[in-house]
PDB file of C-alpha atoms in Angstrom:
ATOM      1  CA  MET P   1    -135.076  89.763  50.474  1.00  0.00           C
ATOM      2  CA  THR P   2    -131.350  89.243  50.591  1.00  0.00           C
ATOM      3  CA  ALA P   3    -128.705  91.701  49.884  1.00  0.00           C
ATOM      4  CA  PRO P   4    -126.657  91.375  46.675  1.00  0.00           C
ATOM      5  CA  ALA P   5    -123.357  89.611  47.009  1.00  0.00           C
ATOM      6  CA  ASP P   6    -120.119  91.571  47.142  1.00  0.00           C
ATOM      7  CA  THR P   7    -118.154  91.411  44.006  1.00  0.00           C
ATOM      8  CA  ALA P   8    -115.568  89.249  45.751  1.00  0.00           C
ATOM      9  CA  ASP P   9    -118.313  86.704  46.529  1.00  0.00           C
ATOM     10  CA  ARG P  10    -119.582  86.353  42.894  1.00  0.00           C
ATOM     11  CA  GLY P  11    -116.791  84.337  41.606  1.00  0.00           C
ATOM     12  CA  VAL P  12    -113.762  84.766  39.235  1.00  0.00           C
ATOM     13  CA  LEU P  13    -113.566  85.716  35.589  1.00  0.00           C
ATOM     14  CA  THR P  14    -110.768  84.068  33.554  1.00  0.00           C
ATOM     15  CA  ILE P  15    -110.088  85.241  30.050  1.00  0.00           C
ATOM     16  CA  SER P  16    -108.072  82.742  28.046  1.00  0.00           C
ATOM     17  CA  ASP P  17    -105.059  83.588  25.815  1.00  0.00           C
ATOM     18  CA  SER P  18    -106.927  82.459  22.770  1.00  0.00           C
ATOM     19  CA  THR P  19    -109.828  84.832  23.523  1.00  0.00           C
ATOM     20  CA  VAL P  20    -107.369  87.704  23.721  1.00  0.00           C
ATOM     21  CA  GLU P  21    -105.678  86.622  20.522  1.00  0.00           C
ATOM     22  CA  ARG P  22    -109.080  86.539  18.687  1.00  0.00           C
ATOM     23  CA  ILE P  23    -110.100  89.991  19.854  1.00  0.00           C
ATOM     24  CA  ALA P  24    -106.580  91.411  19.024  1.00  0.00           C
ATOM     25  CA  ALA P  25    -106.401  89.867  15.513  1.00  0.00           C
ATOM     26  CA  HIS P  26    -109.775  91.531  14.772  1.00  0.00           C
ATOM     27  CA  ALA P  27    -108.910  94.789  16.417  1.00  0.00           C
ATOM     28  CA  VAL P  28    -105.789  95.148  14.361  1.00  0.00           C
ATOM     29  CA  THR P  29    -107.827  95.053  11.228  1.00  0.00           C
ATOM     30  CA  GLU P  30    -109.440  98.373  12.350  1.00  0.00           C
ATOM     31  CA  VAL P  31    -106.058 100.123  11.890  1.00  0.00           C
ATOM     32  CA  ASP P  32    -105.507 101.885   8.506  1.00  0.00           C
ATOM     33  CA  GLY P  33    -102.652 100.650   6.514  1.00  0.00           C
ATOM     34  CA  VAL P  34    -102.267  97.381   8.322  1.00  0.00           C
ATOM     35  CA  GLY P  35    -102.886  93.860   6.892  1.00  0.00           C
ATOM     36  CA  GLY P  36    -102.449  90.219   7.451  1.00  0.00           C
ATOM     37  CA  ALA P  37     -99.104  88.687   8.184  1.00  0.00           C
ATOM     38  CA  ALA P  38     -96.975  86.900   5.558  1.00  0.00           C
ATOM     39  CA  SER P  39     -96.856  83.155   5.934  1.00  0.00           C
ATOM     40  CA  ARG P  40     -93.621  81.851   7.071  1.00  0.00           C
ATOM     41  CA  VAL P  41     -91.736  78.603   7.002  1.00  0.00           C
ATOM     42  CA  LEU P  42     -88.578  78.225   9.117  1.00  0.00           C
ATOM     43  CA  GLY P  43     -88.518  81.910   9.539  1.00  0.00           C
ATOM     44  CA  VAL P  44     -88.565  82.669   5.903  1.00  0.00           C
ATOM     45  CA  ALA P  45     -91.603  84.501   4.358  1.00  0.00           C
ATOM     46  CA  VAL P  46     -93.301  82.334   1.586  1.00  0.00           C
ATOM     47  CA  GLY P  47     -96.250  83.170  -0.724  1.00  0.00           C
ATOM     48  CA  GLY P  48     -96.530  86.837   0.180  1.00  0.00           C
ATOM     49  CA  GLU P  49     -98.741  88.638   2.695  1.00  0.00           C
ATOM     50  CA  ASP P  50    -102.289  87.510   3.402  1.00  0.00           C
ATOM     51  CA  LEU P  51    -104.094  90.822   3.122  1.00  0.00           C
ATOM     52  CA  ASP P  52    -107.593  89.426   3.499  1.00  0.00           C
ATOM     53  CA  ASN P  53    -106.814  87.371   6.631  1.00  0.00           C
ATOM     54  CA  SER P  54    -106.067  88.808  10.042  1.00  0.00           C
ATOM     55  CA  ALA P  55    -102.825  89.322  11.689  1.00  0.00           C
ATOM     56  CA  LYS P  56    -101.107  86.460  13.566  1.00  0.00           C
ATOM     57  CA  VAL P  57    -101.296  87.139  17.330  1.00  0.00           C
ATOM     58  CA  THR P  58    -100.095  85.326  20.263  1.00  0.00           C
ATOM     59  CA  ALA P  59    -101.270  86.496  23.747  1.00  0.00           C
ATOM     60  CA  LYS P  60    -100.181  85.613  27.285  1.00  0.00           C
ATOM     61  CA  VAL P  61    -102.571  86.421  30.055  1.00  0.00           C
ATOM     62  CA  ALA P  62    -101.393  86.568  33.743  1.00  0.00           C
ATOM     63  CA  GLY P  63    -103.797  87.882  36.311  1.00  0.00           C
ATOM     64  CA  GLY P  64    -105.188  91.204  35.066  1.00  0.00           C
ATOM     65  CA  THR P  65    -102.395  91.733  32.527  1.00  0.00           C
ATOM     66  CA  ALA P  66    -101.849  90.653  28.971  1.00  0.00           C
ATOM     67  CA  THR P  67     -98.866  90.772  26.521  1.00  0.00           C
ATOM     68  CA  LEU P  68     -99.153  90.485  22.834  1.00  0.00           C
ATOM     69  CA  ASP P  69     -96.999  89.364  20.044  1.00  0.00           C
ATOM     70  CA  VAL P  70     -98.365  90.477  16.759  1.00  0.00           C
ATOM     71  CA  ARG P  71     -97.252  89.780  13.191  1.00  0.00           C
ATOM     72  CA  ILE P  72     -98.650  92.149  10.359  1.00  0.00           C
ATOM     73  CA  SER P  73     -98.071  93.703   7.104  1.00  0.00           C
ATOM     74  CA  VAL P  74     -97.981  97.367   6.278  1.00  0.00           C
ATOM     75  CA  SER P  75     -99.209  99.346   3.283  1.00  0.00           C
ATOM     76  CA  TYR P  76     -96.408 100.919   1.254  1.00  0.00           C
ATOM     77  CA  PRO P  77     -95.391 103.812   1.446  1.00  0.00           C
ATOM     78  CA  MET P  78     -96.898 104.365   4.847  1.00  0.00           C
ATOM     79  CA  SER P  79     -94.406 104.930   7.656  1.00  0.00           C
ATOM     80  CA  VAL P  80     -93.835 101.675   9.286  1.00  0.00           C
ATOM     81  CA  ALA P  81     -93.041 103.388  12.643  1.00  0.00           C
ATOM     82  CA  ARG P  82     -96.422 105.340  12.543  1.00  0.00           C
ATOM     83  CA  ALA P  83     -98.374 102.269  11.433  1.00  0.00           C
ATOM     84  CA  THR P  84     -96.998 100.026  14.285  1.00  0.00           C
ATOM     85  CA  GLU P  85     -97.514 102.752  16.845  1.00  0.00           C
ATOM     86  CA  ASN P  86    -101.131 103.261  15.727  1.00  0.00           C
ATOM     87  CA  ALA P  87    -101.605  99.498  15.929  1.00  0.00           C
ATOM     88  CA  ARG P  88    -100.009  99.221  19.411  1.00  0.00           C
ATOM     89  CA  ARG P  89    -102.087 102.014  20.817  1.00  0.00           C
ATOM     90  CA  HIS P  90    -105.331 100.770  19.219  1.00  0.00           C
ATOM     91  CA  LEU P  91    -104.662  97.199  20.504  1.00  0.00           C
ATOM     92  CA  MET P  92    -104.066  98.383  24.024  1.00  0.00           C
ATOM     93  CA  ARG P  93    -107.199 100.376  24.046  1.00  0.00           C
ATOM     94  CA  ARG P  94    -109.452  97.715  22.485  1.00  0.00           C
ATOM     95  CA  ILE P  95    -108.253  94.835  24.590  1.00  0.00           C
ATOM     96  CA  GLU P  96    -108.863  96.774  27.706  1.00  0.00           C
ATOM     97  CA  GLU P  97    -112.296  97.886  26.399  1.00  0.00           C
ATOM     98  CA  PHE P  98    -113.377  94.276  25.563  1.00  0.00           C
ATOM     99  CA  THR P  99    -111.741  92.369  28.368  1.00  0.00           C
ATOM    100  CA  GLY P 100    -110.798  94.821  31.155  1.00  0.00           C
ATOM    101  CA  LEU P 101    -107.228  93.517  30.983  1.00  0.00           C
ATOM    102  CA  THR P 102    -104.223  95.936  31.029  1.00  0.00           C
ATOM    103  CA  VAL P 103    -102.005  95.273  28.061  1.00  0.00           C
ATOM    104  CA  SER P 104     -98.390  95.708  29.441  1.00  0.00           C
ATOM    105  CA  GLN P 105     -96.491  95.011  26.151  1.00  0.00           C
ATOM    106  CA  VAL P 106     -97.224  94.732  22.434  1.00  0.00           C
ATOM    107  CA  ASP P 107     -94.376  93.353  20.391  1.00  0.00           C
ATOM    108  CA  ILE P 108     -94.992  93.900  16.618  1.00  0.00           C
ATOM    109  CA  THR P 109     -93.155  92.130  13.704  1.00  0.00           C
ATOM    110  CA  VAL P 110     -93.782  93.532  10.275  1.00  0.00           C
ATOM    111  CA  THR P 111     -93.576  90.667   7.980  1.00  0.00           C
ATOM    112  CA  ALA P 112     -94.166  92.503   4.539  1.00  0.00           C
ATOM    113  CA  LEU P 113     -94.944  95.738   2.886  1.00  0.00           C
ATOM    114  CA  HIS P 114     -97.794  95.670   0.382  1.00  0.00           C
ATOM    115  CA  THR P 115     -99.009  98.120  -2.220  1.00  0.00           C
ATOM    116  CA  ALA P 116    -102.437  99.182  -2.805  1.00  0.00           C
ATOM    117  CA  THR P 117    -102.556  97.357  -6.193  1.00  0.00           C
ATOM    118  CA  ALA P 118    -101.790  93.609  -6.233  1.00  0.00           C
ATOM    119  CA  GLU P 119     -99.064  92.534  -8.558  1.00  0.00           C
ATOM    120  CA  THR P 120     -99.821  89.832 -10.995  1.00  0.00           C
ATOM    121  CA  ARG P 121     -97.169  87.621 -12.520  1.00  0.00           C
ATOM    122  CA  ARG P 122     -97.257  86.219 -15.964  1.00  0.00           C
ATOM    123  CA  VAL P 123     -95.453  83.369 -17.513  1.00  0.00           C
ATOM    124  CA  GLN P 124     -94.060  84.395 -20.897  1.00  0.00           C
TER     125      GLN P 124
END
């Protein structure tokens, strides 16, 4: 019987940017008061926030470290600072838990504030 190979002899695990993006987009939905990002065209929000869809996440993985750029909306009147800090801590913890990567930076852009009740517009 042969001895098990050392961990260095087993191969390399590579986690793609897109995998981290999908994990982060799902993980941010677990944070209270955070919703999907508003759609943007040429940097201008159009159509309002997308509460049912996930946040927009861009990830860069280098070695054992990941950086995230996240676009979300926040429930009004929740503190934006508190919501983004909760999201940042949660994302760092969940990415490390699922991938083993260390998250060195999480940049968050709040694209919209939304209320608990959706506004409806009527033509008069």
